[in-house]
CSV table of C-alpha atoms in Angstrom, one decimal:
chain,number,residue,atom,x,y,z
A,1,MET,CA,-0.4,-0.5,-0.2
A,2,SER,CA,1.4,3.7,-0.6
A,3,HIS,CA,1.6,6.0,1.9
A,4,THR,CA,-1.6,7.6,1.5
A,5,SER,CA,-3.8,5.1,1.9
A,6,THR,CA,-5.8,5.3,5.3
A,7,LEU,CA,-6.6,2.6,7.4
A,8,SER,CA,-10.2,1.5,6.3
A,9,GLN,CA,-8.4,1.3,2.7
A,10,GLU,CA,-5.9,-0.9,3.6
A,11,LYS,CA,-8.3,-3.2,5.9
A,12,HIS,CA,-11.0,-2.8,2.6
A,13,TRP,CA,-8.5,-4.4,-0.3
A,14,ASN,CA,-6.8,-7.0,2.7
A,15,ASN,CA,-10.4,-8.1,3.5
A,16,ARG,CA,-11.1,-8.6,-0.3
A,17,LEU,CA,-8.1,-10.3,-0.9
A,18,ALA,CA,-8.6,-12.9,2.0
A,19,GLU,CA,-12.0,-13.6,0.9
A,20,TRP,CA,-11.0,-14.6,-2.3
A,21,LYS,CA,-7.4,-15.6,-2.2
A,22,LEU,CA,-5.5,-13.5,-4.1
A,23,PRO,CA,-2.5,-14.2,-2.3
A,24,LEU,CA,-2.7,-18.3,-3.1
A,25,TYR,CA,-2.0,-16.9,-6.6
A,26,PHE,CA,0.3,-13.9,-6.5
A,27,SER,CA,3.2,-13.1,-4.9
A,28,LYS,CA,3.0,-9.8,-3.4
A,29,PRO,CA,5.2,-7.8,-5.7
A,30,ALA,CA,2.1,-8.9,-8.0
A,31,LEU,CA,-0.7,-8.0,-5.8
A,32,HIS,CA,0.5,-5.0,-5.1
A,33,HIS,CA,0.9,-4.2,-9.2
A,34,ILE,CA,-2.9,-5.2,-9.5
A,35,LYS,CA,-4.2,-3.2,-6.2
A,36,HIS,CA,-2.0,0.3,-8.4
A,37,PHE,CA,-3.9,-0.8,-11.1
A,38,VAL,CA,-7.1,-1.5,-10.3
A,39,ASP,CA,-6.4,2.2,-8.4
A,40,GLY,CA,-5.6,4.0,-11.2
A,41,MET,CA,-8.1,2.4,-13.1
A,42,LEU,CA,-10.9,3.1,-11.4
A,43,SER,CA,-10.1,7.0,-10.5
A,44,THR,CA,-12.0,10.3,-12.2
A,45,GLY,CA,-10.9,11.0,-15.7
A,46,PHE,CA,-8.8,7.5,-16.3
A,47,THR,CA,-8.0,8.0,-19.9
A,48,GLY,CA,-6.1,4.8,-20.7
A,49,THR,CA,-2.0,5.1,-20.1
A,50,LEU,CA,0.3,3.8,-17.4
A,51,THR,CA,0.9,7.4,-16.7
A,52,ASP,CA,-2.7,8.1,-15.1
A,53,ILE,CA,-2.2,4.9,-13.5
A,54,HIS,CA,1.4,5.3,-11.9
A,55,ARG,CA,0.0,8.8,-11.2
A,56,GLU,CA,-3.6,8.4,-9.6
A,57,SER,CA,-2.7,5.5,-7.4
A,58,LEU,CA,0.7,7.2,-5.8
A,59,GLN,CA,2.7,4.6,-7.1
A,60,GLU,CA,6.1,5.0,-5.8
A,61,ARG,CA,8.4,3.0,-7.9
A,62,ASP,CA,9.3,4.7,-11.3
A,63,ARG,CA,6.5,4.0,-14.6
A,64,ARG,CA,8.4,1.8,-16.3
A,65,THR,CA,6.9,-0.6,-13.7
A,66,LEU,CA,4.3,-0.3,-14.7
A,67,SER,CA,4.7,-2.1,-18.2
A,68,HIS,CA,7.5,-4.1,-17.0
A,69,PHE,CA,4.3,-5.9,-15.6
A,70,LEU,CA,2.2,-6.0,-18.0
A,71,THR,CA,4.7,-7.3,-20.6
A,72,HIS,CA,7.3,-9.0,-18.8
A,73,GLY,CA,5.7,-9.8,-15.2
A,74,ASN,CA,6.2,-13.1,-14.2
A,75,TRP,CA,2.5,-13.7,-12.8
A,76,ASP,CA,-0.3,-15.5,-14.9
A,77,ASP,CA,-3.4,-13.7,-15.5
A,78,SER,CA,-5.4,-16.8,-15.9
A,79,HIS,CA,-5.4,-17.0,-12.3
A,80,LEU,CA,-7.2,-13.7,-12.0
A,81,LYS,CA,-9.6,-14.6,-14.8
A,82,ARG,CA,-10.6,-17.4,-13.4
A,83,LEU,CA,-11.3,-16.0,-10.1
A,84,VAL,CA,-13.6,-13.5,-11.9
A,85,GLN,CA,-15.9,-15.7,-13.3
A,86,ARG,CA,-15.6,-18.2,-9.9
A,87,VAL,CA,-17.2,-14.7,-7.5
A,88,ALA,CA,-19.4,-13.6,-11.0
A,89,PHE,CA,-21.3,-17.2,-10.7
A,90,GLN,CA,-21.3,-17.3,-7.4
A,91,GLN,CA,-23.0,-13.4,-7.1
A,92,THR,CA,-25.3,-14.7,-9.7
A,93,GLU,CA,-26.9,-17.8,-8.9
A,94,ALA,CA,-27.5,-16.5,-5.2
A,95,CYS,CA,-29.2,-14.0,-7.1
A,96,ALA,CA,-31.2,-16.6,-9.1
A,97,ARG,CA,-32.3,-18.5,-6.0
A,98,ARG,CA,-32.8,-15.4,-3.9
A,99,GLU,CA,-35.3,-14.3,-6.2
A,100,GLY,CA,-36.6,-17.2,-7.9
A,101,SER,CA,-35.5,-15.8,-11.3
A,102,PRO,CA,-33.0,-17.1,-14.0
A,103,VAL,CA,-29.8,-16.8,-15.0
A,104,PHE,CA,-28.8,-15.4,-17.5
A,105,VAL,CA,-25.5,-15.4,-19.7
A,106,ILE,CA,-24.9,-12.8,-22.1
A,107,LEU,CA,-23.0,-13.0,-24.8
A,108,ASP,CA,-21.2,-9.7,-27.7
A,109,ASP,CA,-18.5,-8.5,-28.7
A,110,THR,CA,-17.1,-4.8,-29.3
A,111,VAL,CA,-14.1,-3.2,-30.9
A,112,CYS,CA,-11.7,-0.9,-29.1
A,113,GLU,CA,-10.8,1.4,-32.5
A,114,LYS,CA,-7.1,2.2,-32.7
A,115,THR,CA,-5.2,4.5,-35.3
A,116,LYS,CA,-4.0,2.6,-37.7
A,117,PRO,CA,0.0,3.1,-37.8
A,118,SER,CA,2.0,4.0,-40.9
A,119,SER,CA,4.2,1.8,-43.4
A,120,GLN,CA,6.9,3.2,-41.4
A,121,ALA,CA,6.0,2.9,-37.6
A,122,THR,CA,8.9,1.0,-36.1
A,123,HIS,CA,6.7,-0.3,-33.3
A,124,PRO,CA,2.8,-0.9,-34.3
A,125,ILE,CA,0.3,-1.9,-32.0
A,126,GLN,CA,-0.2,-5.8,-32.7
A,127,GLY,CA,-3.1,-7.7,-33.3
A,128,ALA,CA,-4.9,-5.2,-34.7
A,129,SER,CA,-6.9,-4.9,-37.5
A,130,PHE,CA,-10.4,-4.0,-39.6
A,131,GLN,CA,-13.5,-5.2,-37.9
A,132,HIS,CA,-17.0,-4.4,-38.1
A,133,SER,CA,-18.5,-2.0,-36.0
A,134,HIS,CA,-22.0,-2.6,-35.5
A,135,LEU,CA,-22.1,0.7,-33.9
A,136,ARG,CA,-20.0,3.0,-37.2
A,137,GLN,CA,-22.3,0.3,-39.0
A,138,ARG,CA,-18.5,0.3,-40.8
A,139,HIS,CA,-15.2,-2.0,-40.5
A,140,VAL,CA,-12.5,0.5,-38.5
A,141,TYR,CA,-8.9,-0.6,-37.3
A,142,GLY,CA,-8.8,-2.1,-34.1
A,143,HIS,CA,-9.0,-5.4,-31.9
A,144,ALA,CA,-12.7,-7.0,-31.4
A,145,VAL,CA,-13.2,-8.3,-27.8
A,146,VAL,CA,-15.5,-11.0,-26.7
A,147,GLN,CA,-17.5,-10.6,-23.3
A,148,THR,CA,-19.7,-12.4,-21.5
A,149,LEU,CA,-21.5,-11.4,-18.5
A,150,LEU,CA,-23.8,-12.9,-16.1
A,151,ARG,CA,-27.1,-11.4,-14.7
A,152,SER,CA,-29.7,-12.5,-12.6
A,153,GLY,CA,-32.7,-10.2,-11.7
A,154,ASP,CA,-31.1,-6.3,-11.9
A,155,GLN,CA,-27.6,-7.5,-10.9
A,156,VAL,CA,-24.8,-7.8,-13.3
A,157,PHE,CA,-21.1,-9.1,-13.0
A,158,PRO,CA,-18.7,-9.2,-15.6
A,159,PHE,CA,-17.7,-13.3,-16.2
A,160,ALA,CA,-15.2,-13.6,-19.4
A,161,THR,CA,-13.1,-11.2,-22.5
A,162,ALA,CA,-11.5,-12.5,-24.7
A,163,ARG,CA,-9.6,-10.3,-27.6
A,164,TYR,CA,-10.1,-11.7,-30.8
A,165,ASP,CA,-7.1,-12.9,-32.8
A,166,PRO,CA,-7.4,-13.1,-36.7
A,167,GLN,CA,-4.8,-15.7,-36.9
A,168,GLY,CA,-6.2,-17.7,-34.0
A,169,LYS,CA,-10.0,-18.8,-32.6
A,170,SER,CA,-12.8,-17.6,-34.3
A,171,LYS,CA,-15.4,-15.4,-32.5
A,172,ILE,CA,-17.9,-18.7,-32.4
A,173,GLU,CA,-14.8,-20.0,-30.9
A,174,LEU,CA,-14.3,-17.9,-28.1
A,175,ALA,CA,-18.1,-17.6,-27.2
A,176,GLY,CA,-17.8,-21.2,-26.8
A,177,ASP,CA,-15.1,-21.0,-24.3
A,178,MET,CA,-16.9,-18.8,-22.6
A,179,ILE,CA,-20.1,-20.7,-22.2
A,180,GLN,CA,-18.6,-23.8,-21.3
A,181,ALA,CA,-16.5,-21.7,-18.7
A,182,VAL,CA,-19.8,-21.2,-17.1
A,183,PRO,CA,-20.9,-23.4,-14.4
A,184,MET,CA,-24.2,-25.9,-14.8
A,185,SER,CA,-27.0,-24.5,-12.0
A,186,SER,CA,-29.9,-25.8,-10.6
A,187,CYS,CA,-31.8,-22.1,-12.0
A,188,ARG,CA,-32.7,-22.1,-15.3
A,189,THR,CA,-29.9,-20.7,-17.8
A,190,TYR,CA,-30.6,-18.8,-20.5
A,191,VAL,CA,-27.7,-17.6,-23.5
A,192,LEU,CA,-28.6,-14.6,-24.9
A,193,MET,CA,-27.1,-13.4,-27.7
A,194,ASP,CA,-27.8,-11.3,-30.8
A,195,SER,CA,-28.0,-12.7,-34.8
A,196,TRP,CA,-24.2,-12.9,-35.4
A,197,TYR,CA,-23.7,-15.9,-32.5
A,198,PRO,CA,-26.4,-18.6,-32.6
A,199,SER,CA,-24.5,-20.7,-34.7
A,200,ALA,CA,-24.7,-24.9,-34.7
A,201,SER,CA,-21.8,-25.1,-32.9
A,202,VAL,CA,-22.5,-22.6,-30.4
A,203,LEU,CA,-26.6,-23.9,-30.3
A,204,GLN,CA,-24.5,-27.5,-29.8
A,205,THR,CA,-22.2,-26.3,-26.5
A,206,CYS,CA,-25.3,-24.8,-25.1
A,207,ALA,CA,-27.3,-27.9,-25.8
A,208,GLU,CA,-24.8,-30.0,-23.7
A,209,ARG,CA,-24.2,-26.7,-21.0
A,210,GLY,CA,-28.5,-27.6,-19.9
A,211,PHE,CA,-28.5,-23.5,-21.4
A,212,HIS,CA,-31.5,-22.3,-23.7
A,213,VAL,CA,-30.7,-20.0,-26.3
A,214,ILE,CA,-32.6,-17.1,-26.9
A,215,SER,CA,-31.2,-14.9,-29.1
A,216,GLY,CA,-31.8,-12.8,-32.4
A,217,LEU,CA,-31.9,-14.2,-36.0
A,218,LYS,CA,-31.0,-13.1,-39.2
A,219,THR,CA,-33.8,-13.2,-42.0
A,220,ASN,CA,-31.9,-15.2,-44.4
A,221,ARG,CA,-31.9,-18.2,-41.8
A,222,ILE,CA,-33.7,-21.3,-43.1
A,223,PHE,CA,-36.7,-23.4,-41.4
A,224,TYR,CA,-38.6,-25.8,-42.1
A,225,PRO,CA,-42.7,-24.8,-42.3
A,226,GLN,CA,-45.1,-28.0,-42.6
A,227,GLY,CA,-41.3,-29.1,-43.6
A,228,ILE,CA,-41.1,-26.9,-46.5
A,229,ARG,CA,-37.3,-25.7,-46.6
A,230,GLN,CA,-37.7,-21.3,-46.8
A,231,SER,CA,-35.8,-18.3,-45.7
A,232,LEU,CA,-37.8,-16.2,-42.8
A,233,LYS,CA,-38.0,-13.3,-45.2
A,234,ASP,CA,-39.6,-15.0,-47.0
A,235,PHE,CA,-41.8,-17.3,-45.0
A,236,ALA,CA,-43.1,-13.4,-43.5
A,237,SER,CA,-44.1,-11.7,-46.8
A,238,TYR,CA,-47.0,-14.2,-46.6
A,239,ILE,CA,-47.7,-12.9,-42.9
A,240,SER,CA,-51.3,-11.3,-42.1
A,241,LYS,CA,-52.4,-9.0,-39.4
A,242,THR,CA,-54.7,-12.0,-38.5
A,243,ASP,CA,-52.0,-14.4,-38.2
A,244,THR,CA,-50.3,-12.4,-35.2
A,245,ASP,CA,-51.0,-11.3,-31.9
A,246,LEU,CA,-50.4,-8.1,-30.0
A,247,VAL,CA,-47.3,-8.1,-27.3
A,248,THR,CA,-46.7,-5.1,-25.3
A,249,ILE,CA,-42.6,-5.3,-23.8
A,250,GLY,CA,-43.1,-2.2,-21.8
A,251,SER,CA,-43.8,0.8,-23.7
A,252,SER,CA,-43.9,-0.5,-26.9
A,253,ASP,CA,-46.6,-3.0,-29.0
A,254,TYR,CA,-45.7,-5.6,-31.4
A,255,ARG,CA,-47.9,-7.7,-33.9
A,256,VAL,CA,-45.7,-11.4,-33.7
A,257,TYR,CA,-45.9,-14.5,-35.5
A,258,ARG,CA,-44.6,-17.7,-33.6
A,259,TYR,CA,-43.7,-21.1,-35.2
A,260,GLU,CA,-42.5,-23.8,-33.6
A,261,GLY,CA,-41.0,-26.3,-35.6
A,262,LYS,CA,-37.4,-27.6,-37.2
A,263,LEU,CA,-35.1,-24.7,-37.5
A,264,ASN,CA,-32.1,-26.1,-39.3
A,265,VAL,CA,-29.9,-26.5,-37.0
A,266,VAL,CA,-32.5,-27.5,-34.4
A,267,GLU,CA,-34.9,-30.3,-34.3
A,268,ASN,CA,-37.6,-28.2,-32.0
A,269,ALA,CA,-37.8,-24.7,-31.5
A,270,ALA,CA,-39.8,-21.6,-31.4
A,271,LEU,CA,-39.3,-19.1,-34.5
A,272,LEU,CA,-40.8,-14.9,-33.3
A,273,LEU,CA,-41.3,-13.0,-36.4
A,274,CYS,CA,-41.9,-9.4,-35.0
A,275,TRP,CA,-43.2,-5.7,-36.3
A,276,LYS,CA,-43.2,-2.5,-34.5
A,277,ASP,CA,-47.4,-2.4,-34.5
A,278,GLY,CA,-48.9,-0.4,-36.7
A,279,GLU,CA,-46.0,0.2,-38.8
A,280,GLY,CA,-47.3,-2.7,-41.4
A,281,PHE,CA,-45.9,-6.2,-42.2
A,282,ASP,CA,-42.9,-5.6,-44.7
A,283,PRO,CA,-40.5,-8.6,-44.6
A,284,LYS,CA,-37.0,-5.6,-44.5
A,285,HIS,CA,-38.8,-4.3,-41.4
A,286,MET,CA,-39.1,-7.5,-39.6
A,287,LYS,CA,-37.1,-8.7,-36.6
A,288,ALA,CA,-36.5,-12.5,-35.9
A,289,PHE,CA,-35.5,-14.6,-33.1
A,290,LEU,CA,-35.4,-18.0,-31.7
A,291,SER,CA,-36.2,-20.0,-28.1
A,292,THR,CA,-35.0,-22.9,-27.9
A,293,ASP,CA,-37.3,-23.5,-24.5
A,294,VAL,CA,-40.6,-23.8,-26.1
A,295,PHE,CA,-42.3,-23.5,-23.1
A,296,LEU,CA,-42.3,-19.4,-22.9
A,297,SER,CA,-44.8,-17.2,-23.8
A,298,ASN,CA,-43.9,-14.5,-26.5
A,299,VAL,CA,-43.5,-12.3,-23.8
A,300,GLU,CA,-41.2,-14.0,-21.9
A,301,ILE,CA,-38.6,-14.5,-24.6
A,302,LEU,CA,-39.2,-11.2,-25.6
A,303,SER,CA,-38.8,-10.0,-21.9
A,304,TYR,CA,-36.1,-12.6,-21.3
A,305,TYR,CA,-34.0,-11.2,-24.6
A,306,SER,CA,-34.1,-7.6,-23.8
A,307,LYS,CA,-31.7,-8.0,-21.1
A,308,ARG,CA,-29.3,-8.6,-23.3
A,309,TRP,CA,-29.1,-4.7,-23.2
A,310,ALA,CA,-27.1,-4.7,-20.1
A,311,ILE,CA,-23.7,-5.8,-21.8
A,312,GLU,CA,-24.7,-2.7,-25.0
A,313,THR,CA,-24.5,-0.2,-21.5
A,314,TYR,CA,-21.8,-2.2,-19.9
A,315,PHE,CA,-19.5,-1.6,-23.0
A,316,ARG,CA,-20.5,2.4,-23.4
A,317,THR,CA,-19.7,2.6,-19.2
A,318,ALA,CA,-16.7,0.4,-19.6
A,319,LYS,CA,-15.1,2.5,-22.0
A,320,VAL,CA,-16.0,5.5,-21.0
A,321,GLN,CA,-15.7,5.6,-17.4
A,322,LEU,CA,-12.8,2.6,-17.4
A,323,ALA,CA,-11.2,3.5,-20.6
A,324,MET,CA,-11.5,0.4,-22.3
A,325,ASP,CA,-10.3,1.6,-25.8
A,326,ARG,CA,-8.0,3.9,-24.9
A,327,TYR,CA,-5.2,1.9,-23.6
A,328,GLN,CA,-1.4,2.8,-25.2
A,329,VAL,CA,0.0,-0.3,-24.3
A,330,ARG,CA,1.3,-2.5,-27.9
A,331,SER,CA,2.0,-6.1,-27.1
A,332,VAL,CA,-0.4,-8.6,-27.6
A,333,GLN,CA,0.8,-9.7,-23.9
A,334,ALA,CA,0.5,-6.2,-22.5
A,335,ILE,CA,-2.9,-5.6,-24.5
A,336,ASP,CA,-4.7,-9.2,-23.0
A,337,ARG,CA,-3.1,-8.5,-19.0
A,338,TYR,CA,-4.5,-4.7,-19.4
A,339,LEU,CA,-8.2,-6.3,-20.4
A,340,THR,CA,-8.0,-8.7,-17.9
A,341,LEU,CA,-7.4,-6.2,-14.8
A,342,LEU,CA,-10.2,-4.2,-16.4
A,343,LEU,CA,-12.3,-6.9,-15.6
A,344,PHE,CA,-10.7,-7.6,-12.9
A,345,ALA,CA,-11.8,-4.0,-11.6
A,346,ALA,CA,-14.8,-4.4,-13.4
A,347,LEU,CA,-15.9,-7.1,-10.9
A,348,CYS,CA,-14.6,-5.3,-7.8
A,349,CYS,CA,-17.9,-2.2,-8.7
A,350,ALA,CA,-19.9,-4.7,-9.5
A,351,TYR,CA,-19.1,-7.0,-6.3
A,352,ARG,CA,-19.0,-3.8,-4.5
A,353,SER,CA,-22.7,-2.3,-5.5
A,354,HIS,CA,-24.4,-4.9,-5.3
A,355,GLY,CA,-24.0,-5.7,-9.1
A,356,SER,CA,-24.0,-2.6,-10.8
A,357,LEU,CA,-21.1,-1.3,-12.7
A,358,ILE,CA,-21.7,2.6,-12.7
A,359,ASP,CA,-22.9,2.8,-9.2
A,360,GLY,CA,-19.2,1.1,-8.3
A,361,ILE,CA,-17.2,3.0,-10.1
A,362,HIS,CA,-18.9,6.4,-8.4
A,363,GLY,CA,-18.9,3.9,-5.1
A,364,PHE,CA,-14.6,4.1,-5.9
A,365,HIS,CA,-14.8,8.0,-7.0
A,366,LEU,CA,-16.4,8.6,-3.6
A,367,GLN,CA,-14.6,6.7,-1.2
A,368,LYS,CA,-11.0,8.3,-3.0
A,369,LYS,CA,-12.2,11.6,-2.3
A,370,HIS,CA,-13.3,10.3,1.0
A,371,ASP,CA,-9.9,8.9,2.0
A,372,MET,CA,-7.4,11.7,0.2
A,373,ILE,CA,-9.8,14.6,2.7
A,374,GLU,CA,-8.5,11.8,5.7
A,375,TYR,CA,-4.8,11.5,4.8
A,376,ILE,CA,-4.9,15.4,4.0
A,377,PHE,CA,-6.4,16.0,7.3
A,378,ASN,CA,-4.4,13.0,9.5
A,379,GLN,CA,-1.1,14.3,7.7
A,380,ALA,CA,-1.8,17.7,9.3
A,381,GLN,CA,-2.9,16.7,12.4
A,382,ARG,CA,0.8,15.6,12.7
A,383,GLY,CA,2.7,18.5,11.6
A,384,ALA,CA,3.0,18.0,8.0
A,385,THR,CA,3.3,20.9,6.0
A,386,LEU,CA,1.1,22.1,3.2
A,387,GLU,CA,4.2,21.5,0.8
A,388,GLN,CA,5.1,18.6,2.0
A,389,ILE,CA,1.7,17.3,1.6
A,390,LYS,CA,1.6,18.4,-2.1
A,391,THR,CA,4.9,17.0,-2.8
A,392,ARG,CA,3.5,13.4,-1.4
A,393,LEU,CA,0.5,13.5,-3.6
A,394,ARG,CA,2.1,14.7,-6.7
A,395,VAL,CA,0.4,18.1,-6.8
A,396,ALA,CA,3.5,20.4,-5.7
């Protein structure tokens, strides 16, 4: 701990270390660095640089030790990943049991956009390539990151993250690995994902784990009404208002056509073809959804799918508040370790605030202000001069 740490802050950190058994897996120097990374990442105005982490965490060692810790440090980030998964699952399952609600496994990916280096660059950022950005609706240069959250009720916890490497596993394979890592539960478990992910392999993995899938579907997906092979959008051209039911989700009304039967990779599933009420039945405006749990009602399927929005707000918060896409380290090892430390910082926030990342971040910001005021007051009581306090806080 740095010389500015309060007794309450140190006690809080030591209690968390003991509760999560981090000293079993990491040396004291590694734990020291992990603490400073979390402290720096959760500081107000963090911009993603190691300089910020060094300054805001009041790290006493040279800033270059932070870079060495990411690039060459002798520590195994897989231990930290497994810790996040264990804590996230325990908290989510406890909430599901308490409230009698399902466990939701939410999958998606985002792009951490970077500036494309010139051909003359001697040390370009590693592992970056052109990726499709859903937000920008075009290809951008950077790293694609696949993420999984666990949710029950209003509690949401980060579970896993992985940088997509064009030379390594596909996003589908990374998603399959993350689903495999989710422990089986006696609580109903649903995997929520957009239309990009419900491939045959992902659906098979979910089935093997005993998880149901609720996902978006591309409208060119094939299914077999009355044994006839056709795409969803072709079939939709024959649907009229009398074939649909009115469903209200939140403040919006939808006309929904339901089909139960064979999909090209699922023997029996519920398919929902949806239009906003009053906007007609043009196949171009249709949204399609899949549920492998055919016992759910239309309202339940659409309501459960809407919980996938939590990952969109997670990405936005992680990028704005935790600088998820603004890291400036260059080697793939350093980038992957940075993303793991960010995942751990996000877990600390969610754990602190009972499943709310943004509330946890605000709580850390407030606690840090309290700690700083307490430190300044104690130093003044001990006779430290204003200049001495400024020097120790690096504001001289």
